[in-house]
């Protein structure tokens, strides 16, 4: 997994609450058995018209947002289905950081497995980010090490993050290998449990 | 023991499963890992690439449900879907995982077969790469959905890193009125408190109304705990739970079952145990619910009217309502009972168990599906289908003009060939009315199985209690219909 320490990038804005993972990656693309190549299907039903051409009404199709890597979103982003394909699609599209007032639980978790940083900021802060550029993209810096989002005007906003998740993302560590270092504890637990079951 | 701090049901299960603690994260042991074809192929592939094995194939169980066609399950015409189904079979063979495939009598929707096979048991930790894993919480199991990376993690280690969630008690007081079901309760709770009131919490449902629910009803309620954003839903096991499990193929048998029941009886929230949050709701006056928008929280009683965006306090909620109404093709002020449907779907992990089919059949019996309505009944599993056929329910449905299908997820998410065409409207017993969920441009209204059957017969939403009280009269729907009846213009 690609580490994320400090990321500077262009913002894109998605002004909609409760964006569910069915929108982020519709079901017709879940049949693939690969993990890569989902970026082209990101927000498919919103992004493309019936004839396959880009929907000019959809925020991410705005030419100004091309190359954006920081998505600013609203409450409960990523709700619904557990499909990790949503995180794969966002990462493959080029998003590295998502800023929102709240995230759905499973999606939030899935982000960290894919080098994607979801940052929870206060609703007022998110509102400020939406209004400060009057809809135009600007550059932001997200510093995971220092746990803060830095605006071009010099303002910065701190954010909370679980220390273990932070450590893994800073170092690009994958979970399975780390967990297997606890092999003895797992085996011990299994043995205790099987004894308890017999007794 | 006797001086110990009182614990919630969640505390007890959690503490029994902690293997290691590291800062805010706990490594939790997983007792049952359910696997299906859609969210597992990349996890197995990662194991292969790393040269790893499945640690406990004996605690893993797989089936195929999402992609399966429900007219002829063996005729998978979509080559990508066929490959995904075949890939699961290959992976299960390679890694030694038990699989209920399309030939098996045990096949069905993963959250229907877990309980009916007795794999789901009180006190277990259960995960699956599917958000509706919360269903299994109805048995007092801590059950939640995970992503594919975590599927890989559980396959390799039989454990998961978790931050301990907070606890939320939803107390449901009073007795449900006739014709009002668990589906209506959970929709009403989400309608009142919103689609994210459970985020960061495990919900324990308790109270008189929960105790009165059957296991099927409790499963419906816990199934939709995720639609409130909750990590999991829980109901403390009781005599109904034990009676349901007794004799199931994978449940403990004989004396072992008796011993298990004694242990399961400890799985309750102790007197005086504290939750982080408590919500209380009286269900005695609840009406059958119908969703009008594009998330499960956008719901109202069937005798209400489509709301105006202006009735919402915050600008964000107003905008969401406007967008939802535009997508749904609904006009504020329209009575829900004046909204016509072209499709009815009775199925899904929320409402495709035997009790659900009985409730729908009771409404369908001796009646006919309205002209222009296509109505599907998709049993949740092979065993549900077998049981329903033994009771003659399939004949009731067929005589009424419903299609009787083979088990699968079907039109809940339309990954298989069952979908709702753009702009058409469906009364659905599933769990998500998201945009495009049942097909691009499809308009989904979530309801209970009885309400879905009633909508199929009437051709529009109707208060099912009129059917249960005898023959429905067209002018009786709604409390304030005056002389308008159902001749009023219905949005297409």
XYZ file of C-alpha atoms in Angstrom:
691
model
C 0.000 0.000 0.000
C 1.236 3.479 -0.894
C 2.103 5.502 2.244
C 0.470 8.872 2.809
C 2.339 11.390 4.936
C 1.597 14.847 3.578
C -0.559 15.344 0.533
C -0.987 18.521 -1.451
C -3.636 18.441 -4.130
C -6.482 20.064 -5.953
C -9.978 19.918 -4.470
C -13.209 18.743 -6.037
C -16.582 19.296 -4.395
C -19.556 16.956 -4.138
C -22.406 18.864 -2.523
C -24.720 16.020 -1.551
C -25.499 14.307 1.779
C -25.693 10.525 2.257
C -23.747 9.633 -0.874
C -24.041 5.841 -0.847
C -21.610 3.306 -2.262
C -24.207 2.263 -4.864
C -23.632 5.723 -6.383
C -19.856 5.631 -5.961
C -19.688 2.353 -7.867
C -22.930 0.903 -9.282
C -23.563 -2.833 -9.022
C -22.988 -3.676 -12.689
C -19.263 -3.209 -12.078
C -19.047 -5.523 -9.071
C -18.857 -8.673 -11.161
C -15.211 -8.244 -12.033
C -12.809 -10.418 -10.107
C -9.936 -7.913 -10.326
C -9.057 -5.211 -7.840
C -7.867 -2.596 -10.320
C -9.356 -0.486 -13.081
C -12.483 0.720 -11.248
C -11.737 4.459 -11.631
C -13.400 4.593 -15.033
C -16.680 3.465 -13.404
C -16.580 5.893 -10.453
C -19.994 7.597 -9.952
C -20.963 6.011 -13.272
C -24.717 6.715 -13.260
C -24.181 10.345 -12.242
C -21.097 10.880 -14.359
C -22.360 9.614 -17.703
C -25.535 10.175 -19.693
C -27.445 7.275 -21.243
C -25.472 7.594 -24.483
C -22.200 7.224 -22.578
C -21.141 10.862 -22.887
C -20.092 12.787 -19.752
C -22.959 14.431 -17.897
C -22.085 18.163 -17.872
C -24.271 18.622 -14.766
C -22.149 16.321 -12.605
C -19.611 18.082 -10.394
C -16.595 15.885 -11.123
C -17.049 16.425 -14.875
C -16.379 20.132 -14.466
C -13.152 20.882 -16.377
C -11.832 22.859 -13.378
C -11.848 19.689 -11.274
C -9.676 17.648 -13.633
C -6.787 16.100 -11.748
C -8.362 16.690 -8.337
C -7.073 14.394 -5.600
C -8.953 15.792 -2.597
C -12.706 15.281 -2.493
C -14.743 17.562 -0.235
C -18.057 15.917 0.594
C -21.039 16.088 2.933
C -22.396 14.057 5.860
C -22.523 10.246 5.957
C -20.358 9.825 2.871
C -20.048 6.185 1.734
C -23.176 4.826 3.415
C -24.858 1.583 2.398
C -23.192 -1.421 0.838
C -19.851 -2.699 2.174
C -18.396 -2.960 -1.349
C -14.712 -2.064 -1.152
C -14.986 -1.419 -4.876
C -16.061 2.113 -3.824
C -12.678 2.774 -2.223
C -10.909 1.063 -5.142
C -12.752 3.275 -7.627
C -11.951 6.506 -5.776
C -8.286 5.573 -5.358
C -7.975 4.438 -8.971
C -9.579 7.696 -10.134
C -6.818 9.560 -8.285
C -8.463 10.590 -5.017
C -6.123 10.353 -2.000
C -8.041 12.318 0.649
C -11.766 12.762 1.366
C -12.909 15.526 3.696
C -16.424 15.271 5.155
C -18.328 15.984 8.380
C -18.964 12.231 8.806
C -18.405 8.919 7.060
C -20.237 5.616 7.121
C -18.415 3.059 9.187
C -17.528 0.292 6.709
C -16.515 2.711 3.962
C -14.319 4.639 6.411
C -12.574 1.402 7.292
C -12.172 0.340 3.670
C -10.432 3.622 2.799
C -7.506 2.900 5.108
C -6.923 -0.476 3.446
C -6.351 1.296 0.154
C -4.123 4.234 0.989
C -7.074 6.593 1.009
C -7.359 9.044 3.912
C -10.870 9.958 5.122
C -10.729 13.082 7.285
C -13.602 14.109 9.548
C -13.898 17.894 9.929
C -16.577 19.925 11.679
C -19.644 20.731 9.553
C -18.799 24.459 9.719
C -15.282 23.776 8.467
C -16.597 21.727 5.547
C -19.112 24.468 4.813
C -16.232 26.956 4.821
C -14.282 24.782 2.365
C -17.326 24.691 0.070
C -17.799 28.446 0.132
C -14.235 29.743 0.264
C -13.501 29.140 -3.400
C -17.110 29.797 -4.483
C -17.159 26.388 -6.139
C -13.789 26.795 -7.803
C -11.080 24.313 -7.007
C -8.048 25.322 -5.022
C -5.068 23.599 -3.558
C -5.087 22.151 -0.055
C -2.483 20.374 1.985
C -3.406 17.499 4.252
C -0.698 16.685 6.746
C -1.341 13.282 8.313
C 1.785 13.437 10.470
C 0.635 16.701 12.086
C -3.059 15.835 11.717
C -4.116 19.056 10.097
C -5.621 20.415 6.897
C -3.871 23.559 5.639
C -5.664 26.152 3.526
C -3.886 28.453 1.068
C -4.926 31.465 3.175
C -2.771 30.187 6.013
C -5.639 28.847 8.097
C -5.374 25.273 9.238
C -7.752 22.811 10.839
C -6.707 19.950 13.128
C -8.345 16.519 12.814
C -8.532 13.371 14.920
C -7.481 9.966 13.730
C -6.959 6.615 15.405
C -3.202 6.291 16.130
C -2.944 2.723 14.765
C -4.638 3.655 11.518
C -2.396 6.703 11.240
C 0.724 4.622 11.803
C -0.254 2.078 9.146
C -1.105 4.733 6.567
C 2.040 6.793 7.266
C 4.127 3.696 6.671
C 2.010 2.036 3.994
C 1.700 -1.109 6.119
C -0.673 -3.939 5.248
C -2.646 -5.530 8.042
C -2.303 -9.248 7.408
C 1.452 -9.431 7.805
C 1.307 -7.396 11.011
C -1.481 -9.501 12.473
C 0.391 -12.711 11.750
C 3.063 -11.446 14.151
C 0.424 -12.217 16.796
C 0.230 -15.838 15.656
C 1.103 -17.184 19.114
C -1.654 -15.146 20.768
C -4.194 -16.288 18.192
C -3.208 -19.938 18.595
C -3.367 -19.558 22.357
C -6.849 -18.025 22.136
C -8.017 -20.883 19.937
C -6.718 -23.415 22.418
C -8.383 -21.708 25.379
C -11.665 -21.494 23.513
C -11.664 -25.130 22.448
C -10.958 -26.195 26.059
C -13.806 -23.989 27.257
C -16.103 -25.571 24.700
C -15.240 -29.077 25.897
C -15.503 -28.146 29.590
C -18.116 -12.704 39.285
C -20.973 -11.480 41.461
C -19.258 -8.188 42.213
C -18.435 -7.518 38.569
C -19.626 -4.324 36.936
C -22.951 -4.857 35.108
C -22.370 -5.449 31.402
C -24.330 -4.993 28.240
C -24.871 -7.933 25.900
C -22.370 -6.294 23.565
C -19.727 -5.984 26.329
C -20.030 -9.695 27.096
C -19.575 -10.861 23.505
C -16.804 -8.362 22.822
C -14.797 -9.270 25.915
C -15.029 -12.982 25.116
C -13.393 -12.367 21.744
C -10.462 -10.046 22.420
C -7.206 -11.790 21.450
C -4.814 -8.844 21.767
C -5.194 -5.140 22.508
C -2.978 -2.487 20.962
C -3.816 1.064 21.896
C -7.345 1.823 20.778
C -7.535 -1.282 18.585
C -8.472 -4.789 19.627
C -7.780 -7.937 17.688
C -11.110 -9.767 17.759
C -11.499 -13.476 17.058
C -14.111 -14.360 14.447
C -16.243 -17.475 15.019
C -17.991 -17.584 11.660
C -16.987 -16.102 8.318
C -19.645 -16.191 5.617
C -18.470 -15.769 2.042
C -20.252 -15.030 -1.242
C -19.181 -14.628 -4.848
C -19.109 -10.821 -5.214
C -16.808 -9.546 -2.466
C -14.422 -12.509 -2.140
C -12.473 -13.109 -5.400
C -9.904 -10.347 -4.793
C -9.381 -11.606 -1.218
C -8.605 -15.160 -2.349
C -6.355 -13.807 -5.084
C -4.381 -11.806 -2.499
C -3.937 -14.967 -0.392
C -2.598 -16.808 -3.410
C -0.189 -14.003 -4.288
C 1.178 -13.994 -0.728
C 1.301 -17.796 -0.539
C -1.073 -17.840 2.447
C -3.667 -20.396 3.528
C -7.137 -20.018 4.989
C -6.525 -20.367 8.713
C -9.875 -21.923 9.657
C -11.813 -23.257 6.677
C -13.977 -25.050 9.269
C -15.193 -21.648 10.555
C -15.849 -20.416 7.018
C -18.939 -21.105 4.920
C -19.679 -19.974 1.379
C -22.673 -19.708 -0.913
C -23.632 -17.960 -4.153
C -26.510 -15.521 -4.098
C -25.928 -12.049 -5.592
C -25.486 -12.954 -9.256
C -27.713 -15.996 -9.442
C -30.559 -15.831 -11.997
C -33.863 -16.663 -10.295
C -35.698 -18.103 -13.318
C -33.075 -20.746 -14.045
C -30.106 -20.450 -11.665
C -27.959 -22.634 -13.915
C -28.460 -20.436 -16.959
C -26.027 -17.617 -16.161
C -25.921 -15.752 -19.459
C -23.736 -12.878 -18.296
C -20.200 -14.239 -18.839
C -18.656 -11.969 -16.175
C -21.216 -13.122 -13.595
C -20.649 -16.743 -14.614
C -16.917 -16.289 -14.124
C -17.453 -14.798 -10.661
C -19.656 -17.739 -9.628
C -17.133 -20.238 -11.020
C -14.288 -18.385 -9.271
C -15.982 -18.855 -5.886
C -16.369 -22.587 -6.537
C -12.699 -22.839 -7.553
C -11.527 -20.855 -4.515
C -13.596 -22.959 -2.107
C -12.164 -26.142 -3.620
C -8.584 -24.840 -3.476
C -8.817 -23.587 0.104
C -11.063 -26.351 1.482
C -14.042 -24.143 2.340
C -17.524 -25.679 2.596
C -19.736 -24.306 -0.174
C -23.500 -24.419 -0.666
C -23.431 -24.158 -4.454
C -26.305 -24.026 -6.902
C -26.789 -27.807 -6.637
C -26.984 -27.736 -2.868
C -30.200 -27.895 -0.890
C -28.553 -25.396 1.474
C -28.050 -22.632 -1.124
C -29.679 -19.256 -0.695
C -29.079 -15.676 0.371
C -26.148 -15.775 2.761
C -28.064 -14.031 5.572
C -30.992 -16.404 5.211
C -28.992 -19.642 5.175
C -26.659 -18.786 8.110
C -29.534 -18.808 10.610
C -31.576 -21.574 8.986
C -28.604 -23.958 8.934
C -27.867 -23.178 12.579
C -24.456 -21.713 11.712
C -25.594 -18.465 13.334
C -25.642 -18.875 17.108
C -25.849 -16.611 20.153
C -22.557 -15.182 21.368
C -20.684 -15.767 18.134
C -18.773 -13.119 16.237
C -19.875 -13.301 12.606
C -18.566 -11.376 9.610
C -19.233 -11.388 5.886
C -18.259 -9.141 3.000
C -21.765 -7.769 2.967
C -23.261 -4.916 4.956
C -26.435 -6.822 5.818
C -24.458 -9.220 8.010
C -26.085 -7.251 10.831
C -29.055 -9.624 10.280
C -27.431 -12.335 12.417
C -27.509 -10.035 15.446
C -31.117 -11.186 15.892
C -29.653 -14.263 17.605
C -27.485 -12.306 20.026
C -24.421 -12.714 17.794
C -22.097 -9.778 17.144
C -22.332 -9.658 13.349
C -21.173 -7.013 10.928
C -20.236 -6.383 7.313
C -16.640 -5.941 6.173
C -14.811 -4.951 3.009
C -12.789 -7.281 0.818
C -9.433 -6.415 2.466
C -10.933 -7.508 5.764
C -12.336 -10.650 4.123
C -8.732 -11.440 3.176
C -7.605 -10.599 6.717
C -10.148 -12.947 8.304
C -9.380 -15.731 5.828
C -5.676 -15.460 6.703
C -5.867 -14.820 10.454
C -9.446 -15.602 11.617
C -9.242 -12.232 13.381
C -10.025 -8.566 12.762
C -8.692 -5.303 14.188
C -11.550 -3.281 15.603
C -12.003 -0.061 17.521
C -14.527 -0.792 20.258
C -17.857 0.684 19.144
C -20.183 2.586 21.448
C -23.462 1.054 22.617
C -26.949 2.285 21.803
C -30.119 0.822 23.241
C -33.237 1.150 21.104
C -36.161 0.316 23.388
C -39.380 -0.472 21.601
C -42.336 -0.326 23.938
C -45.911 -1.409 23.433
C -47.486 -4.031 21.211
C -47.514 -3.782 17.456
C -50.960 -3.284 15.958
C -52.240 -5.992 13.585
C -50.849 -5.601 10.074
C -47.800 -3.653 11.293
C -44.551 -5.615 11.182
C -40.869 -5.525 12.122
C -40.164 -3.914 8.747
C -42.488 -1.031 9.582
C -40.824 -0.618 12.981
C -37.288 -0.394 11.648
C -38.337 1.929 8.824
C -40.145 4.157 11.313
C -37.124 4.229 13.664
C -34.802 5.217 10.805
C -37.421 7.671 9.556
C -37.488 9.395 12.894
C -33.791 9.352 13.825
C -32.121 9.411 10.414
C -29.901 7.191 8.289
C -26.796 7.816 10.387
C -28.019 7.873 13.978
C -26.321 4.521 14.555
C -22.906 5.423 13.127
C -20.191 4.323 15.545
C -22.621 2.284 17.648
C -23.778 -1.273 18.111
C -27.538 -1.143 18.636
C -29.256 -3.461 21.069
C -32.977 -3.657 20.357
C -35.010 -4.399 23.460
C -38.443 -3.896 24.956
C -41.833 -5.520 24.848
C -42.264 -5.113 21.095
C -38.948 -6.856 20.374
C -39.738 -9.750 22.709
C -43.027 -10.254 20.862
C -41.334 -10.473 17.483
C -40.613 -13.833 15.885
C -37.012 -14.681 14.952
C -37.875 -13.693 11.381
C -39.074 -10.284 12.567
C -35.963 -9.770 14.680
C -33.807 -10.636 11.668
C -35.643 -8.063 9.557
C -35.003 -5.427 12.195
C -31.313 -6.229 12.730
C -30.844 -6.540 8.960
C -31.658 -2.866 8.593
C -29.558 -1.687 11.553
C -26.924 -0.922 8.906
C -29.396 1.454 7.214
C -29.144 3.492 10.406
C -25.356 3.382 9.988
C -24.863 1.025 12.952
C -21.918 -1.338 13.149
C -24.309 -4.083 14.231
C -27.767 -4.787 15.636
C -28.355 -7.117 18.568
C -31.284 -8.833 20.225
C -30.693 -10.837 23.406
C -31.441 -14.527 22.831
C -34.480 -16.050 24.545
C -36.677 -19.146 24.346
C -37.723 -18.212 20.799
C -34.075 -18.140 19.766
C -33.347 -21.519 21.322
C -36.494 -23.087 19.825
C -35.546 -21.743 16.396
C -32.049 -23.244 16.587
C -32.921 -26.644 18.014
C -32.417 -29.375 15.432
C -30.795 -27.123 12.812
C -28.027 -28.996 10.938
C -25.068 -26.995 12.313
C -26.522 -26.223 15.760
C -25.252 -28.265 18.715
C -27.243 -31.484 19.095
C -28.625 -33.428 22.078
C -26.951 -32.849 25.437
C -24.549 -30.440 23.792
C -27.500 -28.276 22.786
C -28.752 -28.169 26.379
C -25.308 -27.081 27.565
C -25.169 -24.445 24.842
C -28.570 -23.065 25.888
C -27.346 -22.676 29.462
C -24.396 -20.611 28.191
C -26.602 -18.620 25.807
C -28.920 -17.658 28.669
C -26.075 -15.580 30.114
C -26.106 -13.430 26.990
C -28.254 -10.547 28.122
C -27.673 -7.018 29.292
C -27.286 -7.031 33.080
C -29.561 -4.979 35.266
C -27.946 -1.575 35.728
C -25.597 -1.850 32.754
C -25.134 1.465 31.002
C -25.416 2.243 27.318
C -23.727 5.235 25.720
C -27.093 6.299 24.332
C -30.728 5.230 24.716
C -33.652 5.803 22.362
C -37.214 4.889 23.252
C -40.173 4.532 20.955
C -43.735 3.377 21.504
C -44.947 1.238 18.621
C -48.605 0.874 19.621
C -49.821 3.565 17.205
C -47.467 2.778 14.346
C -48.834 2.617 10.807
C -47.536 0.485 7.937
C -44.640 2.444 6.398
C -43.806 3.374 2.805
C -40.622 5.153 1.703
C -41.083 8.107 -0.620
C -37.451 9.077 -1.259
C -34.003 7.728 -2.003
C -32.867 6.549 1.393
C -34.636 4.381 3.979
C -35.073 7.320 6.342
C -37.351 9.052 3.840
C -40.448 7.175 4.938
C -43.941 7.873 6.209
C -47.105 6.095 7.255
C -49.060 4.760 4.275
C -51.902 7.203 4.943
C -49.606 10.231 4.745
C -48.907 12.452 1.757
C -45.622 13.032 -0.081
C -43.866 15.766 1.910
C -42.882 19.164 0.640
C -39.148 19.975 0.720
C -40.145 23.182 2.549
C -41.222 21.072 5.508
C -37.581 20.228 6.265
C -35.737 22.520 8.626
C -32.173 22.473 7.287
C -31.123 23.626 3.802
C -29.211 20.362 3.352
C -32.302 18.237 4.121
C -34.422 20.456 1.855
C -32.002 19.990 -1.012
C -31.879 16.209 -0.391
C -35.697 16.049 -0.425
C -35.886 18.064 -3.646
C -33.391 15.768 -5.347
C -35.185 12.680 -4.027
C -38.604 13.858 -5.224
C -37.206 14.710 -8.651
C -35.641 11.258 -8.940
C -38.787 9.548 -7.644
C -41.095 11.566 -9.899
C -43.347 12.526 -6.996
C -45.240 15.731 -6.271
C -45.590 17.049 -2.705
C -49.081 16.602 -1.334
C -49.804 13.411 -3.290
C -51.326 10.740 -1.092
C -49.032 7.699 -0.906
C -52.108 5.562 -1.526
C -52.496 7.354 -4.874
C -49.038 6.305 -6.043
C -49.268 3.443 -8.524
C -46.669 0.714 -9.002
C -45.629 -1.314 -12.035
C -43.426 -3.787 -10.151
C -43.588 -5.635 -6.868
C -40.628 -7.469 -5.399
C -41.077 -9.794 -2.444
C -37.646 -11.082 -1.507
C -34.129 -10.158 -0.225
C -32.205 -10.834 3.008
C -34.611 -8.442 4.728
C -37.910 -10.143 3.923
C -37.693 -13.500 2.115
C -38.074 -15.913 5.003
C -40.986 -18.267 5.484
C -42.928 -15.918 7.767
C -42.561 -13.097 5.232
C -43.938 -15.316 2.478
C -46.820 -16.447 4.697
C -47.768 -12.826 5.427
C -47.661 -11.928 1.737
C -49.579 -15.060 0.746
C -52.313 -14.290 3.281
C -52.926 -11.020 1.434
C -52.622 -12.571 -2.041
C -54.928 -15.495 -1.338
C -58.037 -15.455 -3.504
C -57.091 -12.125 -5.106
C -55.443 -11.104 -8.390
C -52.422 -8.968 -9.192
C -53.649 -5.720 -10.802
C -53.313 -5.428 -14.587
C -49.992 -3.883 -15.622
C -48.189 -4.973 -12.465
C -45.348 -7.469 -12.588
C -44.981 -9.177 -9.215
C -42.068 -11.408 -8.222
C -41.753 -13.650 -5.197
C -38.158 -14.753 -4.652
C -37.710 -17.065 -1.641
C -34.595 -16.395 0.426
C -33.239 -19.910 0.169
C -33.846 -23.391 -1.193
C -35.139 -24.443 2.221
C -37.529 -21.499 2.431
C -38.770 -22.409 -1.042
C -39.204 -26.057 -0.033
C -41.125 -25.096 3.094
C -43.323 -22.616 1.236
C -44.162 -25.228 -1.393
C -44.965 -27.777 1.312
C -47.481 -25.252 2.659
C -48.874 -24.555 -0.786
C -47.863 -20.889 -0.751
C -46.459 -21.096 -4.282
C -49.917 -22.116 -5.535
C -51.485 -19.154 -3.746
C -48.988 -16.765 -5.343
C -49.255 -18.293 -8.811
C -53.063 -18.338 -8.715
C -52.937 -14.631 -7.858
C -50.610 -13.885 -10.769
C -47.270 -13.601 -8.936
C -44.140 -15.170 -10.431
C -42.638 -17.838 -8.152
C -38.855 -17.823 -8.475
C -35.686 -19.612 -7.375
C -33.657 -18.211 -4.415
C -31.176 -15.346 -4.691
C -30.640 -11.646 -3.993
C -32.461 -10.845 -7.220
C -34.158 -7.469 -7.610
C -32.855 -6.125 -4.299
C -29.735 -4.965 -6.099
C -30.378 -6.193 -9.633
C -26.982 -7.776 -10.208
C -28.768 -10.697 -11.822
C -31.254 -10.283 -14.716
C -34.109 -9.114 -12.404
C -34.344 -5.324 -12.552
C -36.810 -2.443 -12.699
C -36.671 -0.349 -15.908
C -35.898 3.388 -15.723
C -38.776 5.580 -14.573
C -40.873 2.643 -13.362
C -41.943 2.170 -9.800
C -41.491 -0.818 -7.517
C -42.977 -1.746 -4.152
C -40.085 -3.704 -2.685
C -39.532 -5.657 0.525
C -35.776 -5.074 0.251
C -33.650 -2.679 2.294
C -32.367 0.127 0.054
C -34.265 2.638 -2.031
C -31.057 4.259 -3.266
C -30.972 5.784 -6.748
C -30.410 3.077 -9.321
C -30.404 0.284 -6.767
C -33.011 -1.840 -8.585
C -31.915 -0.657 -12.027
C -30.780 2.666 -13.487
C -33.582 5.201 -13.022
C -35.726 2.683 -11.090
C -37.965 4.117 -8.376
C -38.013 1.968 -5.248
C -40.474 2.174 -2.369
C -39.590 0.039 0.639
C -42.467 -1.736 2.368
C -43.267 -4.873 4.374
C -44.144 -8.146 2.574
C -47.848 -7.734 3.373
C -47.800 -4.138 2.089
C -45.990 -5.256 -1.077
C -48.572 -7.970 -1.743
C -51.379 -5.463 -1.147
C -49.781 -2.999 -3.585
C -49.567 -5.769 -6.190
C -53.291 -6.478 -5.866
C -54.410 -2.840 -5.759
C -51.906 -1.556 -8.334
C -51.007 1.255 -5.944
C -50.013 1.572 -2.299
C -52.783 0.727 0.081
C -53.086 0.254 3.822
C -52.823 -3.533 4.096
C -55.055 -3.495 7.172
C -58.003 -2.974 4.849
C -57.174 -6.319 3.235
C -56.824 -8.041 6.550
C -60.201 -6.729 7.732
C -61.950 -8.178 4.711
C -62.377 -7.176 1.113
C -60.818 -3.832 0.293
C -63.128 -1.152 -0.961
C -61.490 1.329 -3.321
C -62.812 4.380 -1.488
C -61.667 3.235 1.937
C -57.968 3.837 1.459
C -56.569 6.737 3.431
C -58.342 8.486 6.249
C -59.048 11.767 4.452
C -59.733 10.668 0.926
C -63.163 12.255 0.769
C -64.678 11.556 -2.597
C -61.420 11.484 -4.521
C -60.945 7.723 -4.311
C -58.211 6.353 -6.506
C -59.307 8.041 -9.664
C -56.993 10.923 -8.803
C -54.001 11.383 -11.052
C -51.159 9.104 -10.069
C -47.610 10.042 -10.880
C -46.219 7.561 -13.380
